[in-house]
Short mmCIF file of C-alpha atoms and ligand atoms in Angstrom, two decimals:
data_model
loop_
_atom_site.label_atom_id
_atom_site.label_comp_id
_atom_site.label_asym_id
_atom_site.label_seq_id
_atom_site.Cartn_x
_atom_site.Cartn_y
_atom_site.Cartn_z
CA UNK A 1 35.61 7.39 9.77
CA UNK A 2 33.55 4.85 10.36
CA UNK A 3 33.94 2.03 8.03
CA UNK A 4 30.79 -0.85 9.19
CA UNK A 5 27.24 0.34 10.50
CA UNK A 6 27.30 -2.90 12.51
CA UNK A 7 30.69 -3.63 13.08
CA UNK A 8 29.99 -7.20 15.14
CA UNK A 9 27.36 -8.79 12.68
CA UNK A 10 29.40 -7.38 9.45
CA UNK A 11 32.68 -9.09 10.61
CA UNK A 12 31.99 -11.68 12.82
CA UNK A 13 33.28 -15.45 12.29
CA UNK A 14 31.50 -17.18 10.32
CA UNK A 15 31.26 -20.11 12.35
CA UNK A 16 28.99 -17.69 14.64
CA UNK A 17 26.97 -16.21 11.63
CA UNK A 18 26.12 -19.83 11.03
CA UNK A 19 24.77 -20.97 14.63
CA UNK A 20 22.84 -17.75 14.55
CA UNK A 21 21.41 -18.31 11.13
CA UNK A 22 20.65 -22.09 12.13
CA UNK A 23 18.84 -20.80 15.94
CA UNK A 24 16.83 -18.13 13.48
CA UNK A 25 16.14 -21.04 11.30
CA UNK A 26 14.71 -23.09 13.84
CA UNK A 27 12.37 -20.79 15.01
CA UNK A 28 11.69 -18.95 11.93
CA UNK A 29 10.25 -21.90 10.23
CA UNK A 30 8.31 -22.88 13.87
CA UNK A 31 6.65 -19.50 13.11
CA UNK A 32 5.40 -19.33 10.37
CA UNK A 33 4.12 -22.53 10.43
CA UNK A 34 1.80 -22.13 13.29
CA UNK A 35 1.03 -18.64 11.30
CA UNK A 36 0.68 -18.87 8.21
CA UNK A 37 -2.06 -21.41 6.85
CA UNK A 38 -0.55 -21.05 2.99
CA UNK A 39 2.80 -22.19 3.89
CA UNK A 40 1.26 -25.00 6.82
CA UNK A 41 -0.36 -26.35 3.54
CA UNK A 42 2.54 -26.42 1.80
CA UNK A 43 4.90 -28.27 4.59
CA UNK A 44 2.43 -30.79 4.97
CA UNK A 45 1.75 -31.28 1.42
CA UNK A 46 5.50 -31.96 1.49
CA UNK A 47 5.58 -34.53 4.51
CA UNK A 48 7.70 -31.81 7.10
CA UNK A 49 7.45 -30.25 10.03
CA UNK A 50 9.32 -27.89 11.82
CA UNK A 51 10.89 -30.97 14.12
CA UNK A 52 12.69 -32.12 11.13
CA UNK A 53 14.42 -28.70 10.72
CA UNK A 54 17.75 -29.39 13.37
CA UNK A 55 20.34 -28.56 11.02
CA UNK A 56 21.00 -25.48 8.43
CA UNK A 57 21.26 -27.95 5.49
CA UNK A 58 17.49 -29.39 6.76
CA UNK A 59 16.28 -26.41 4.83
CA UNK A 60 16.75 -27.93 2.01
CA UNK A 61 13.34 -30.47 3.10
CA UNK A 62 11.17 -27.12 2.83
CA UNK A 63 8.95 -26.50 -0.49
CA UNK A 64 9.60 -23.37 -1.94
CA UNK A 65 7.59 -20.67 -2.79
CA UNK A 66 7.39 -18.93 -5.86
CA UNK A 67 6.08 -15.44 -7.32
CA UNK A 68 2.99 -17.48 -8.68
CA UNK A 69 2.16 -18.51 -4.71
CA UNK A 70 2.84 -14.97 -3.65
CA UNK A 71 0.16 -14.19 -6.73
CA UNK A 72 -2.33 -16.88 -5.80
CA UNK A 73 -2.05 -15.72 -1.87
CA UNK A 74 -2.37 -11.95 -2.24
CA UNK A 75 -3.04 -9.71 -0.58
CA UNK A 76 -3.71 -11.85 2.77
CA UNK A 77 -2.57 -15.27 2.39
CA UNK A 78 0.95 -15.36 3.37
CA UNK A 79 0.49 -12.50 5.88
CA UNK A 80 1.57 -14.35 9.05
CA UNK A 81 1.38 -11.44 11.59
CA UNK A 82 -2.25 -9.87 12.83
CA UNK A 83 -2.72 -6.81 10.82
CA UNK A 84 -3.04 -4.77 13.21
CA UNK A 85 0.53 -4.98 13.98
CA UNK A 86 1.28 -4.02 10.72
CA UNK A 87 2.81 -0.53 9.95
CA UNK A 88 3.78 -0.55 6.21
CA UNK A 89 3.10 -2.08 2.13
CA UNK A 90 4.79 -1.83 -0.78
CA UNK A 91 4.63 -3.26 -3.30
CA UNK A 92 6.42 -4.87 -6.52
CA UNK A 93 6.98 -2.85 -9.77
CA UNK A 94 4.98 -5.02 -11.23
CA UNK A 95 8.32 -5.85 -14.15
CA UNK A 96 7.17 -9.17 -15.41
CA UNK A 97 3.23 -9.32 -13.87
CA UNK A 98 0.66 -8.60 -11.72
CA UNK A 99 2.30 -7.15 -8.35
CA UNK A 100 2.84 -8.86 -5.32
CA UNK A 101 2.46 -7.02 -1.58
CA UNK A 102 4.43 -6.81 0.88
CA UNK A 103 3.54 -6.39 4.97
CA UNK A 104 5.98 -4.73 7.07
CA UNK A 105 5.72 -4.30 11.19
CA UNK A 106 8.32 -1.77 13.19
CA UNK A 107 10.61 -4.67 13.41
CA UNK A 108 10.39 -5.43 9.46
CA UNK A 109 11.21 -1.70 8.68
CA UNK A 110 13.57 -1.42 11.47
CA UNK A 111 15.37 -4.45 10.05
CA UNK A 112 15.37 -3.62 6.22
CA UNK A 113 16.16 -0.26 7.13
CA UNK A 114 19.40 -0.76 8.91
CA UNK A 115 20.21 -3.01 6.14
CA UNK A 116 19.90 -0.22 3.88
CA UNK A 117 22.04 2.24 6.44
CA UNK A 118 24.34 -0.78 6.37
CA UNK A 119 25.26 0.06 2.39
CA UNK A 120 25.50 3.35 2.74
CA UNK A 121 28.21 2.92 5.37
CA UNK A 122 30.03 1.00 3.08
CA UNK A 123 29.64 3.22 0.15
CA UNK A 124 31.44 6.03 2.27
CA UNK A 125 28.52 7.38 3.80
CA UNK A 126 28.39 9.01 7.62
CA UNK A 127 25.97 11.73 9.40
CA UNK A 128 28.06 14.67 7.24
CA UNK A 129 26.84 13.45 4.20
CA UNK A 130 24.27 14.94 2.12
CA UNK A 131 22.04 11.52 0.81
CA UNK A 132 19.90 11.94 -2.30
CA UNK A 133 17.23 9.82 -2.52
CA UNK A 134 15.67 9.59 -6.39
CA UNK A 135 14.68 6.41 -6.47
CA UNK A 136 10.77 6.25 -7.05
CA UNK A 137 8.48 6.66 -3.60
CA UNK A 138 5.61 5.31 -2.77
CA UNK A 139 4.83 1.16 -3.33
CA UNK A 140 7.92 0.96 -4.72
CA UNK A 141 10.74 -0.19 -2.46
CA UNK A 142 13.43 1.96 -3.50
CA UNK A 143 12.66 5.23 -2.52
CA UNK A 144 11.97 4.34 1.14
CA UNK A 145 13.89 1.76 2.06
CA UNK A 146 17.14 4.45 1.07
CA UNK A 147 15.62 6.76 2.91
CA UNK A 148 15.03 4.86 5.93
CA UNK A 149 18.56 4.13 5.81
CA UNK A 150 19.54 7.41 5.22
CA UNK A 151 17.90 8.63 8.60
CA UNK A 152 19.54 5.65 10.73
CA UNK A 153 22.68 6.72 9.51
CA UNK A 154 22.20 9.80 10.20
CA UNK A 155 22.64 12.10 6.79
CA UNK A 156 20.72 14.51 5.83
CA UNK A 157 18.57 13.08 3.50
CA UNK A 158 17.20 14.56 0.63
CA UNK A 159 13.90 12.84 -0.57
CA UNK A 160 13.11 14.18 -4.36
CA UNK A 161 11.92 10.51 -5.87
CA UNK A 162 12.52 10.38 -9.11
CA UNK A 163 11.61 12.28 -12.28
CA UNK A 164 12.23 16.09 -13.33
CA UNK A 165 16.21 15.85 -13.79
CA UNK A 166 16.69 19.38 -13.96
CA UNK A 167 15.81 20.04 -10.35
CA UNK A 168 17.81 16.96 -9.33
CA UNK A 169 20.56 18.94 -10.55
CA UNK A 170 19.99 21.96 -9.19
CA UNK A 171 19.39 20.40 -5.68
CA UNK A 172 22.51 17.98 -6.08
CA UNK A 173 23.80 21.62 -6.80
CA UNK A 174 22.56 24.18 -4.62
CA UNK A 175 22.39 21.11 -1.46
CA UNK A 176 25.94 20.14 -1.85
CA UNK A 177 24.25 16.02 -2.36
CA UNK A 178 27.99 13.98 -1.89
CA UNK A 179 25.32 10.63 -2.58
CA UNK A 180 23.08 9.75 -5.40
CA UNK A 181 20.83 6.57 -4.74
CA UNK A 182 18.68 6.13 -7.59
CA UNK A 183 18.18 3.68 -10.57
CA UNK A 184 21.92 2.87 -13.14
CA UNK A 185 19.95 3.89 -15.70
CA UNK A 186 18.36 7.19 -13.92
CA UNK A 187 21.90 7.56 -12.98
CA UNK A 188 23.35 7.55 -16.42
CA UNK A 189 20.72 10.09 -17.59
CA UNK A 190 21.51 12.63 -14.75
CA UNK A 191 25.24 12.05 -15.53
CA UNK A 192 24.40 12.79 -19.54
CA UNK A 193 21.95 15.75 -18.81
CA UNK A 194 24.57 17.47 -16.27
CA UNK A 195 26.83 17.44 -19.42
CA UNK A 196 24.11 19.17 -21.62
CA UNK A 197 23.85 21.51 -19.11
CA UNK A 198 27.57 22.24 -19.79
CA UNK A 199 28.39 21.29 -15.84
CA UNK A 200 31.33 19.02 -14.90
CA UNK A 201 31.79 16.99 -12.08
CA UNK A 202 33.75 19.78 -10.57
CA UNK A 203 29.96 21.76 -10.18
CA UNK A 204 28.69 18.79 -8.18
CA UNK A 205 29.72 17.31 -4.43
CA UNK A 206 28.68 13.43 -5.56
CA UNK A 207 31.18 10.77 -4.37
CA UNK A 208 29.42 7.74 -4.41
CA UNK A 209 26.07 6.64 -5.57
CA UNK A 210 24.25 3.88 -4.21
CA UNK A 211 22.16 2.20 -7.91
CA UNK A 212 20.33 -1.13 -8.18
CA UNK A 213 16.76 -2.41 -8.74
CA UNK A 214 17.66 -3.33 -12.23
CA UNK A 215 20.61 -5.27 -14.23
CA UNK A 216 23.90 -2.68 -14.82
CA UNK A 217 27.06 -4.18 -16.39
CA UNK A 218 30.63 -3.28 -15.27
CA UNK A 219 30.64 -1.62 -18.55
CA UNK A 220 27.63 0.91 -17.40
CA UNK A 221 29.19 1.66 -13.99
CA UNK A 222 32.31 2.58 -15.17
CA UNK A 223 30.29 5.10 -17.47
CA UNK A 224 28.54 6.08 -14.94
CA UNK A 225 31.79 6.74 -12.57
CA UNK A 226 32.86 8.79 -15.26
CA UNK A 227 30.10 11.15 -16.30
CA UNK A 228 29.55 11.72 -12.67
CA UNK A 229 33.19 11.68 -10.70
CA UNK A 230 32.25 9.18 -8.51
CA UNK A 231 32.81 5.47 -7.17
CA UNK A 232 29.55 3.63 -8.18
CA UNK A 233 28.44 0.99 -5.73
CA UNK A 234 25.58 -1.48 -6.44
CA UNK A 235 22.51 -2.73 -3.92
CA UNK A 236 20.14 -5.29 -4.78
CA UNK A 237 16.74 -6.54 -3.35
CA UNK A 238 13.80 -7.42 -3.70
CA UNK A 239 10.15 -6.36 -1.76
CA UNK A 240 9.03 -9.73 -1.22
CA UNK A 241 12.03 -9.94 0.74
CA UNK A 242 11.87 -6.31 2.65
CA UNK A 243 13.52 -3.78 -0.34
CA UNK A 244 16.67 -2.64 -1.37
CA UNK A 245 19.87 -3.68 1.04
CA UNK A 246 19.11 -7.28 1.03
CA UNK A 247 22.72 -7.30 -0.37
CA UNK A 248 25.08 -4.02 -0.89
CA UNK A 249 28.46 -3.62 -2.46
CA UNK A 250 31.88 -2.84 -0.70
CA UNK A 251 34.64 -0.57 -1.07
CA UNK A 252 36.21 -4.03 -3.36
CA UNK A 253 33.40 -3.36 -5.75
CA UNK A 254 33.19 -6.57 -6.64
CA UNK A 255 30.12 -8.54 -5.26
CA UNK A 256 27.45 -7.66 -3.06
CA UNK A 257 27.22 -9.11 0.30
CA UNK A 258 24.40 -10.31 1.76
CA UNK A 259 22.79 -9.34 5.22
CA UNK A 260 23.50 -13.27 6.30
CA UNK A 261 22.10 -12.48 9.90
CA UNK A 262 18.55 -11.88 8.24
CA UNK A 263 18.36 -13.66 5.31
CA UNK A 264 19.64 -17.52 4.00
CA UNK A 265 20.79 -17.86 0.57
CA UNK A 266 20.68 -20.52 -1.92
CA UNK A 267 22.03 -21.62 -5.19
CA UNK A 268 19.55 -24.09 -7.44
CA UNK A 269 19.62 -25.00 -10.46
CA UNK A 270 16.53 -23.41 -11.65
CA UNK A 271 15.10 -26.59 -13.66
CA UNK A 272 15.36 -29.23 -10.95
CA UNK A 273 15.50 -27.39 -7.95
CA UNK A 274 18.64 -29.12 -6.96
CA UNK A 275 20.75 -27.32 -4.59
CA UNK A 276 24.19 -25.89 -6.16
CA UNK A 277 27.54 -26.06 -4.20
CA UNK A 278 29.11 -22.69 -3.87
CA UNK A 279 30.67 -20.81 -6.44
CA UNK A 280 28.15 -22.69 -9.36
CA UNK A 281 26.15 -20.03 -11.32
CA UNK A 282 22.18 -20.45 -10.14
CA UNK A 283 19.05 -19.35 -9.05
CA UNK A 284 18.79 -17.37 -6.10
CA UNK A 285 16.63 -17.94 -3.40
CA UNK A 286 16.08 -16.48 -0.07
CA UNK A 287 14.55 -17.56 3.42
CA UNK A 288 14.44 -14.80 5.57
CA UNK A 289 15.61 -15.47 9.20
CA UNK A 290 13.63 -12.79 11.70
CA UNK A 291 10.80 -10.97 9.32
CA UNK A 292 7.09 -10.99 11.36
CA UNK A 293 4.69 -9.41 9.43
CA UNK A 294 5.81 -11.58 5.73
CA UNK A 295 8.12 -14.41 6.05
CA UNK A 296 9.18 -16.03 3.27
CA UNK A 297 10.73 -19.29 3.37
CA UNK A 298 12.80 -20.54 0.21
CA UNK A 299 11.62 -17.97 -2.31
CA UNK A 300 12.62 -18.39 -5.36
CA UNK A 301 13.98 -14.89 -7.16
CA UNK A 302 14.44 -16.12 -10.26
CA UNK A 303 17.62 -13.93 -10.25
CA UNK A 304 20.60 -15.74 -11.56
CA UNK A 305 24.16 -15.46 -10.16
CA UNK A 306 26.66 -17.11 -8.05
CA UNK A 307 27.31 -17.09 -4.27
CA UNK A 308 31.24 -16.74 -2.84
CA UNK A 309 32.76 -16.93 0.36
CA UNK A 310 36.64 -15.75 -0.15
CA UNK A 311 37.65 -13.42 1.86
CA UNK A 312 36.77 -10.03 1.08
CA UNK A 313 39.40 -6.90 1.70
CA UNK A 314 36.88 -4.96 3.33
CA UNK A 315 36.76 -6.90 6.55
CA UNK A 316 32.88 -7.97 6.20
CA UNK A 317 32.50 -11.75 6.12
CA UNK A 318 29.54 -12.58 5.32
CA UNK A 319 28.38 -14.26 1.87
CA UNK A 320 29.06 -12.20 -1.41
CA UNK A 321 26.84 -12.56 -4.23
CA UNK A 322 28.13 -11.63 -7.93
CA UNK A 323 26.18 -9.03 -10.17
CA UNK A 324 23.24 -10.55 -11.66
CA UNK A 325 22.76 -11.50 -14.76
CA UNK A 326 19.47 -10.78 -15.15
CA UNK A 327 16.52 -12.63 -14.22
CA UNK A 328 15.66 -16.05 -15.76
CA UNK A 329 12.62 -14.78 -17.22
CA UNK A 330 15.01 -12.14 -19.22
CA UNK A 331 16.67 -14.31 -20.71
CA UNK A 332 15.73 -14.26 -24.53
CA UNK A 333 15.84 -17.58 -26.65
CA UNK A 334 16.33 -16.04 -30.16
CA UNK A 335 16.78 -18.37 -33.11
CA UNK A 336 17.13 -20.47 -30.25
CA UNK A 337 20.63 -19.13 -28.78
CA UNK A 338 20.16 -17.48 -25.01
CA UNK A 339 21.02 -14.10 -25.05
CA UNK A 340 20.57 -11.61 -21.75
CA UNK A 341 20.14 -7.72 -22.45
CA UNK A 342 23.80 -7.58 -20.17
CA UNK A 343 25.63 -9.19 -22.98
CA UNK A 344 24.60 -6.42 -25.19
CA UNK A 345 24.93 -3.76 -23.04
CA UNK A 346 28.77 -4.53 -22.09
CA UNK A 347 29.33 -5.07 -26.28
CA UNK A 348 27.75 -1.30 -27.02
CA UNK A 349 29.42 0.08 -24.32
CA UNK A 350 32.84 -1.26 -25.09
CA UNK A 351 32.85 -0.73 -28.49
CA UNK A 352 32.59 3.05 -27.72
CA UNK A 353 28.32 3.77 -28.30
CA UNK A 354 26.13 4.98 -25.32
CA UNK A 355 23.98 2.97 -22.67
CA UNK A 356 20.64 3.98 -24.69
CA UNK A 357 19.30 0.99 -26.83
CA UNK A 358 16.54 -0.79 -27.35
CA UNK A 359 15.76 -4.69 -28.39
CA UNK A 360 13.43 -5.17 -30.82
CA UNK A 361 11.77 -9.23 -30.87
CA UNK A 362 9.88 -10.29 -33.25
CA UNK A 363 8.20 -13.89 -34.97
CA UNK A 364 7.72 -12.96 -38.78
CA UNK A 365 6.71 -16.24 -40.93
CA UNK A 366 7.64 -18.54 -38.52
CA UNK A 367 11.44 -16.93 -37.64
CA UNK A 368 12.61 -14.80 -35.05
CA UNK A 369 13.54 -11.49 -35.73
CA UNK A 370 16.14 -10.38 -33.81
CA UNK A 371 17.11 -5.57 -33.73
CA UNK A 372 18.75 -3.78 -31.77
CA UNK A 373 18.51 0.31 -32.06
CA UNK A 374 21.72 1.92 -30.47
CA UNK A 375 21.52 5.72 -30.10
CA UNK A 376 24.57 7.37 -31.04
CA UNK A 377 26.30 9.97 -29.33
CA UNK A 378 26.36 13.95 -30.78
CA UNK A 379 29.70 13.36 -31.59
CA UNK A 380 29.32 10.02 -33.46
CA UNK A 381 26.28 11.30 -34.92
CA UNK A 382 28.30 13.99 -36.55
CA UNK A 383 31.27 11.92 -37.84
CA UNK A 384 29.32 8.66 -38.92
CA UNK A 385 25.59 10.25 -39.79
CA UNK A 386 26.53 10.13 -43.43
CA UNK A 387 28.05 6.93 -43.95
CA UNK A 388 26.85 4.60 -41.02
CA UNK A 389 27.83 1.25 -43.31
CA UNK A 390 31.23 -0.01 -41.79
CA UNK A 391 30.33 1.07 -38.04
CA UNK A 392 27.03 -0.93 -38.39
CA UNK A 393 29.23 -4.14 -39.59
CA UNK A 394 31.87 -4.18 -36.92
CA UNK A 395 28.69 -3.41 -34.42
CA UNK A 396 27.42 -6.40 -36.12
CA UNK A 397 30.53 -8.71 -35.67
CA UNK A 398 31.49 -7.55 -32.67
CA UNK A 399 27.64 -8.62 -31.15
CA UNK A 400 27.75 -11.64 -33.15
CA UNK A 401 31.33 -12.88 -31.54
CA UNK A 402 29.37 -12.21 -28.09
CA UNK A 403 25.94 -13.71 -28.54
CA UNK A 404 26.58 -16.31 -31.08
CA UNK A 405 23.75 -14.73 -33.46
CA UNK A 406 23.44 -11.60 -35.80
CA UNK A 407 21.36 -8.92 -34.91
CA UNK A 408 19.90 -6.14 -36.84
CA UNK A 409 21.43 -2.93 -35.78
CA UNK A 410 19.86 0.33 -36.50
CA UNK A 411 22.04 3.33 -35.58
CA UNK A 412 19.66 6.28 -34.21
CA UNK A 413 19.54 9.39 -33.80
CA UNK A 414 20.85 11.49 -30.17
CA UNK A 415 17.63 11.29 -28.07
CA UNK A 416 15.45 8.77 -30.13
CA UNK A 417 15.02 6.41 -27.34
CA UNK A 418 13.52 7.56 -24.47
CA UNK A 419 15.65 7.68 -20.98
CA UNK A 420 14.48 5.54 -18.02
CA UNK A 421 13.71 7.67 -14.34
CA UNK A 422 12.85 4.48 -12.96
CA UNK A 423 13.80 0.62 -14.04
CA UNK A 424 14.67 1.09 -17.84
CA UNK A 425 13.18 -1.22 -20.00
CA UNK A 426 15.29 -2.66 -22.58
CA UNK A 427 13.52 -5.49 -24.15
CA UNK A 428 10.34 -5.17 -26.51
CA UNK A 429 9.36 -8.71 -27.21
CA UNK A 430 6.10 -9.30 -29.49
CA UNK A 431 6.43 -12.57 -30.08
CA UNK A 432 4.39 -12.81 -26.81
CA UNK A 433 2.02 -11.52 -28.30
CA UNK A 434 1.01 -13.64 -30.86
CA UNK A 435 1.38 -16.62 -28.74
P1 ADP B 501 9.69 -6.43 -9.58
O1 ADP B 501 10.25 -7.71 -9.30
O2 ADP B 501 8.37 -5.88 -9.84
O3 ADP B 501 10.92 -5.95 -10.36
P2 ADP B 501 10.82 -5.26 -6.99
O4 ADP B 501 10.99 -3.71 -7.49
O5 ADP B 501 10.81 -5.63 -5.91
O6 ADP B 501 10.31 -5.64 -8.09
O7 ADP B 501 12.38 -5.60 -8.00
C1 ADP B 501 12.88 -6.70 -7.29
C2 ADP B 501 14.41 -7.45 -8.52
O8 ADP B 501 15.20 -6.09 -9.13
C3 ADP B 501 15.21 -8.14 -8.11
O9 ADP B 501 14.15 -9.55 -7.85
C4 ADP B 501 15.69 -8.69 -9.25
O10 ADP B 501 15.35 -9.18 -10.52
C5 ADP B 501 16.01 -6.52 -9.87
N1 ADP B 501 17.24 -6.14 -8.78
C6 ADP B 501 16.95 -5.43 -7.73
N2 ADP B 501 18.23 -5.24 -7.64
C7 ADP B 501 19.33 -5.55 -8.38
C8 ADP B 501 20.89 -5.26 -9.13
N3 ADP B 501 21.36 -5.03 -8.35
N4 ADP B 501 21.04 -6.26 -9.92
C9 ADP B 501 20.38 -6.29 -10.79
N5 ADP B 501 18.83 -6.71 -10.62
C10 ADP B 501 18.74 -6.30 -9.54
ZN1 ZN B 502 33.84 -6.78 1.47
#
């Protein structure tokens, strides 16, 4: 079976990759300087010219780009190719504010789709597979990215988009889908709905899932794998850099290989901007190496992760990023303590609860309130509905141990929490409204 989509590149010696990156970086910086007034100005302000970029490490001389720059430059400020050469726009989901628009030439689309094709092959996909894409189609990059990747692999592609879960399951059964692509929260919901319809995973032919676009935990992975009887692979990306497929998991399911021939990754201290050595946790920064329409140099993703170049058993040599913990702006500071939603998800699933939860934070009389609504499964509901104090106490204890602060736990009846078909909204922070 084919194990790689582009074997020579995916398994190239690290030195070769680094020299390719150097060559491409020098070109890309010059290209951006010559074709983009916005970044040209940022470089001038920092007193750096393309001639200063001779080695990979010289990248640290370049200015950062942030989401604010992208918003300020909206819509055409960071476009670096003539509009007539562009064939597509896509846009961010707007999870954290005003949308950002990214442009693509046909070369950029091909590059992006090839990255997605690498992810599909890494998950065991071939031209004999039936790939059901239920990421949203449209401006969101999830649907179009995996769709294009699936075409490149030659798989039979079902462009379902998200929603209408019963129809998703019917197609999955009728057409024998073997690979499912969607957000992990939607995959969990599809698994739940499958059971409700009286089906087991023997009624479907799925073997793998490629899930991303939002943070998810190892516990969530096990939950989805059990529900759907598949191997669940992580995929990461962001519209600004191209879309899904910037990095993807291999059979080792332990970190995502970054497509280093196209994207150069750095980890920085989010407070000082200082570049951190490999193995340290910090903010992920990307530089595109060969994009035409929307090349970004040193773009700060706000995603927190760790990079590692440890040898991977799959044979790929590209550097790996560990599962992002969430964005720096997903982190909640409650009563002075840092809390990530992913920590709460870990505790819930470890303690045998469903992955359906909501975190409510508010500030009342100058004091932060912290409530977690947890939905019970039918079985748990029957068992503990008349006396849930003991269950609440045990769960609160587990949360305190993980988080260092005490939430108020509310156990809710099955089906009380709205299911997500795309990116799940798990945090409702009302303090922002008072600011
Ligand atoms: P928006 O920023 O509006 O959500 P995108 O749809 O482009 O726009 O989302 C990109 C972001 O989604 C990433 O920066 C990251 O925070 C998150 N993301 C994407 N894939 C993953 C993943 N596999 N794990 C964790 N977070 C992810
Ligand atoms: Zn690997």
